[in-house]
PDB file of C-alpha atoms in Angstrom:
ATOM      1  CA  UNK A   1      41.006   4.977  45.862  1.00 65.00           C
ATOM      2  CA  UNK A   2      44.308   6.833  46.151  1.00 76.00           C
ATOM      3  CA  UNK A   3      42.486   9.969  47.479  1.00 74.00           C
ATOM      4  CA  UNK A   4      40.956   7.856  50.246  1.00 73.00           C
ATOM      5  CA  UNK A   5      44.387   6.608  51.344  1.00 79.00           C
ATOM      6  CA  UNK A   6      45.671  10.191  51.309  1.00 80.00           C
ATOM      7  CA  UNK A   7      42.840  11.082  53.742  1.00 72.00           C
ATOM      8  CA  UNK A   8      43.531   8.073  56.025  1.00 75.00           C
ATOM      9  CA  UNK A   9      47.166   9.063  56.271  1.00 80.00           C
ATOM     10  CA  UNK A  10      46.801  12.490  56.691  1.00 77.00           C
ATOM     11  CA  UNK A  11      44.193  11.600  59.664  1.00 73.00           C
ATOM     12  CA  UNK A  12      46.680   9.071  61.008  1.00 77.00           C
ATOM     13  CA  UNK A  13      49.406  11.760  60.988  1.00 78.00           C
ATOM     14  CA  UNK A  14      47.399  14.652  62.701  1.00 75.00           C
ATOM     15  CA  UNK A  15      45.496  12.788  65.371  1.00 70.00           C
ATOM     16  CA  UNK A  16      45.250  16.246  67.360  1.00 71.00           C
ATOM     17  CA  UNK A  17      43.468  18.144  64.872  1.00 69.00           C
ATOM     18  CA  UNK A  18      39.897  18.883  65.218  1.00 66.00           C
ATOM     19  CA  UNK A  19      36.841  20.967  63.576  1.00 60.00           C
ATOM     20  CA  UNK A  20      37.580  24.762  63.660  1.00 63.00           C
ATOM     21  CA  UNK A  21      34.587  26.749  64.774  1.00 62.00           C
ATOM     22  CA  UNK A  22      34.956  30.503  63.755  1.00 62.00           C
ATOM     23  CA  UNK A  23      33.210  32.725  66.259  1.00 64.00           C
ATOM     24  CA  UNK A  24      31.554  34.876  63.673  1.00 66.00           C
ATOM     25  CA  UNK A  25      28.474  33.952  61.546  1.00 59.00           C
ATOM     26  CA  UNK A  26      27.968  30.696  63.783  1.00 68.00           C
ATOM     27  CA  UNK A  27      24.081  30.728  64.330  1.00 79.00           C
ATOM     28  CA  UNK A  28      23.362  29.532  60.836  1.00 87.00           C
ATOM     29  CA  UNK A  29      22.974  25.867  59.442  1.00 91.00           C
ATOM     30  CA  UNK A  30      23.288  25.745  55.743  1.00 94.00           C
ATOM     31  CA  UNK A  31      23.205  22.409  53.679  1.00 95.00           C
ATOM     32  CA  UNK A  32      24.326  21.310  50.441  1.00 94.00           C
ATOM     33  CA  UNK A  33      23.314  18.112  48.762  1.00 90.00           C
ATOM     34  CA  UNK A  34      23.830  16.492  45.556  1.00 86.00           C
ATOM     35  CA  UNK A  35      23.361  12.798  43.906  1.00 86.00           C
ATOM     36  CA  UNK A  36      24.443  11.344  40.762  1.00 81.00           C
ATOM     37  CA  UNK A  37      21.961   9.145  38.804  1.00 71.00           C
ATOM     38  CA  UNK A  38      22.926   5.573  38.537  1.00 65.00           C
ATOM     39  CA  UNK A  39      26.673   6.288  39.156  1.00 66.00           C
ATOM     40  CA  UNK A  40      27.431   2.529  40.418  1.00 66.00           C
ATOM     41  CA  UNK A  41      28.043   0.780  37.391  1.00 66.00           C
ATOM     42  CA  UNK A  42      27.471  -2.546  38.831  1.00 77.00           C
ATOM     43  CA  UNK A  43      24.248  -1.923  40.568  1.00 76.00           C
ATOM     44  CA  UNK A  44      23.022   1.222  38.756  1.00 74.00           C
ATOM     45  CA  UNK A  45      22.151   2.773  42.135  1.00 78.00           C
ATOM     46  CA  UNK A  46      22.814   6.454  42.696  1.00 81.00           C
ATOM     47  CA  UNK A  47      24.975   7.841  45.062  1.00 82.00           C
ATOM     48  CA  UNK A  48      23.947  10.570  47.517  1.00 87.00           C
ATOM     49  CA  UNK A  49      26.339  13.156  49.231  1.00 89.00           C
ATOM     50  CA  UNK A  50      25.842  16.152  51.434  1.00 93.00           C
ATOM     51  CA  UNK A  51      27.625  18.501  53.773  1.00 94.00           C
ATOM     52  CA  UNK A  52      26.150  20.612  56.603  1.00 95.00           C
ATOM     53  CA  UNK A  53      27.935  23.960  57.552  1.00 92.00           C
ATOM     54  CA  UNK A  54      27.589  25.680  60.820  1.00 90.00           C
ATOM     55  CA  UNK A  55      28.260  29.012  59.958  1.00 86.00           C
ATOM     56  CA  UNK A  56      31.631  28.518  58.265  1.00 84.00           C
ATOM     57  CA  UNK A  57      32.630  25.294  59.765  1.00 84.00           C
ATOM     58  CA  UNK A  58      31.834  21.679  58.373  1.00 88.00           C
ATOM     59  CA  UNK A  59      29.956  20.000  61.114  1.00 90.00           C
ATOM     60  CA  UNK A  60      28.397  16.932  59.114  1.00 92.00           C
ATOM     61  CA  UNK A  61      28.988  15.001  55.602  1.00 91.00           C
ATOM     62  CA  UNK A  62      28.072  11.972  54.143  1.00 90.00           C
ATOM     63  CA  UNK A  63      28.352  10.183  50.956  1.00 85.00           C
ATOM     64  CA  UNK A  64      26.471   7.029  50.458  1.00 84.00           C
ATOM     65  CA  UNK A  65      24.916   4.617  47.889  1.00 79.00           C
ATOM     66  CA  UNK A  66      21.084   4.736  47.718  1.00 77.00           C
ATOM     67  CA  UNK A  67      19.291   1.821  48.978  1.00 73.00           C
ATOM     68  CA  UNK A  68      17.257   1.290  45.758  1.00 72.00           C
ATOM     69  CA  UNK A  69      17.705   2.207  42.113  1.00 71.00           C
ATOM     70  CA  UNK A  70      16.015   5.557  41.039  1.00 70.00           C
ATOM     71  CA  UNK A  71      14.209   5.228  37.596  1.00 68.00           C
ATOM     72  CA  UNK A  72      14.728   9.338  37.299  1.00 72.00           C
ATOM     73  CA  UNK A  73      17.255  11.790  38.211  1.00 69.00           C
ATOM     74  CA  UNK A  74      14.887  13.703  39.914  1.00 73.00           C
ATOM     75  CA  UNK A  75      14.039  10.912  42.310  1.00 80.00           C
ATOM     76  CA  UNK A  76      17.679  10.378  43.207  1.00 78.00           C
ATOM     77  CA  UNK A  77      18.065  14.186  43.854  1.00 83.00           C
ATOM     78  CA  UNK A  78      14.912  14.090  46.097  1.00 80.00           C
ATOM     79  CA  UNK A  79      16.457  11.275  48.180  1.00 82.00           C
ATOM     80  CA  UNK A  80      19.520  13.328  48.487  1.00 84.00           C
ATOM     81  CA  UNK A  81      17.428  16.279  49.882  1.00 89.00           C
ATOM     82  CA  UNK A  82      15.405  13.834  52.285  1.00 86.00           C
ATOM     83  CA  UNK A  83      18.827  12.487  53.623  1.00 88.00           C
ATOM     84  CA  UNK A  84      20.197  16.012  54.410  1.00 92.00           C
ATOM     85  CA  UNK A  85      16.869  17.200  55.898  1.00 92.00           C
ATOM     86  CA  UNK A  86      16.950  14.294  58.316  1.00 93.00           C
ATOM     87  CA  UNK A  87      20.492  15.100  59.434  1.00 95.00           C
ATOM     88  CA  UNK A  88      19.796  19.014  59.580  1.00 95.00           C
ATOM     89  CA  UNK A  89      16.696  18.208  61.695  1.00 95.00           C
ATOM     90  CA  UNK A  90      18.944  15.997  64.118  1.00 95.00           C
ATOM     91  CA  UNK A  91      21.549  18.573  64.277  1.00 94.00           C
ATOM     92  CA  UNK A  92      18.957  21.361  65.062  1.00 94.00           C
ATOM     93  CA  UNK A  93      17.682  19.497  68.090  1.00 93.00           C
ATOM     94  CA  UNK A  94      21.199  18.568  69.195  1.00 92.00           C
ATOM     95  CA  UNK A  95      22.223  22.228  69.087  1.00 91.00           C
ATOM     96  CA  UNK A  96      18.787  23.174  70.909  1.00 92.00           C
ATOM     97  CA  UNK A  97      19.864  20.778  73.769  1.00 93.00           C
ATOM     98  CA  UNK A  98      23.163  22.256  73.867  1.00 88.00           C
ATOM     99  CA  UNK A  99      21.626  25.757  74.388  1.00 89.00           C
ATOM    100  CA  UNK A 100      22.753  27.009  70.814  1.00 87.00           C
ATOM    101  CA  UNK A 101      20.197  29.119  68.897  1.00 87.00           C
ATOM    102  CA  UNK A 102      19.819  28.234  65.172  1.00 89.00           C
ATOM    103  CA  UNK A 103      18.523  30.974  62.961  1.00 88.00           C
ATOM    104  CA  UNK A 104      15.660  29.914  60.672  1.00 90.00           C
ATOM    105  CA  UNK A 105      15.005  29.250  58.012  1.00 92.00           C
ATOM    106  CA  UNK A 106      17.772  26.480  57.346  1.00 92.00           C
ATOM    107  CA  UNK A 107      19.223  26.974  53.831  1.00 92.00           C
ATOM    108  CA  UNK A 108      19.323  23.976  51.692  1.00 92.00           C
ATOM    109  CA  UNK A 109      21.170  24.199  48.388  1.00 93.00           C
ATOM    110  CA  UNK A 110      20.210  21.376  45.812  1.00 90.00           C
ATOM    111  CA  UNK A 111      20.917  21.578  42.030  1.00 87.00           C
ATOM    112  CA  UNK A 112      17.834  20.168  40.841  1.00 80.00           C
ATOM    113  CA  UNK A 113      14.751  22.180  40.074  1.00 86.00           C
ATOM    114  CA  UNK A 114      12.487  19.361  39.597  1.00 79.00           C
ATOM    115  CA  UNK A 115      13.384  17.722  43.142  1.00 80.00           C
ATOM    116  CA  UNK A 116      12.830  21.398  44.719  1.00 83.00           C
ATOM    117  CA  UNK A 117       9.412  21.270  43.145  1.00 83.00           C
ATOM    118  CA  UNK A 118       8.629  17.808  44.300  1.00 79.00           C
ATOM    119  CA  UNK A 119       9.724  18.691  47.876  1.00 79.00           C
ATOM    120  CA  UNK A 120       7.660  22.157  47.541  1.00 82.00           C
ATOM    121  CA  UNK A 121       4.427  20.269  46.479  1.00 79.00           C
ATOM    122  CA  UNK A 122       3.021  18.066  49.150  1.00 67.00           C
ATOM    123  CA  UNK A 123       0.578  16.634  46.627  1.00 71.00           C
ATOM    124  CA  UNK A 124       1.775  13.245  45.035  1.00 64.00           C
ATOM    125  CA  UNK A 125       1.070  13.094  41.423  1.00 62.00           C
ATOM    126  CA  UNK A 126       1.283  10.085  38.957  1.00 61.00           C
ATOM    127  CA  UNK A 127       4.992  10.614  38.255  1.00 59.00           C
ATOM    128  CA  UNK A 128       5.831  10.951  41.954  1.00 59.00           C
ATOM    129  CA  UNK A 129       3.360   8.903  43.777  1.00 53.00           C
ATOM    130  CA  UNK A 130       5.966   5.871  44.050  1.00 53.00           C
ATOM    131  CA  UNK A 131       8.427   7.956  46.034  1.00 56.00           C
ATOM    132  CA  UNK A 132       6.387   8.118  49.337  1.00 52.00           C
ATOM    133  CA  UNK A 133       6.263   4.265  49.045  1.00 45.00           C
ATOM    134  CA  UNK A 134      10.134   3.905  48.974  1.00 46.00           C
TER     135      UNK A 134
END
């Protein structure tokens, strides 16, 4: 809580500051995502977080409690990946409308090998079929 108050005090004290967009390496979007598993002690729901970089500039970020409880850590991580992919898709469309070319492929970094395997395999198996329903 103290960290959040510190951020609010900083933003209030420096209203004229904005996001710095360095000129080099600015045609690449990179996304980083992570999730805890059942991190909320009251509801046992996982918390998803991600950041999106455009070159060296931070352009989007989010931390949110997931809507449903994940029974496995891979499911929580996969939902985190799905959230950041939706954001990156939207940002790519926004930059396209602004006339900015984005280099493909867009890199997505996730620390769960299982979630990456689920995302890479379009076939739903017994252990992953419920993810499509959520």
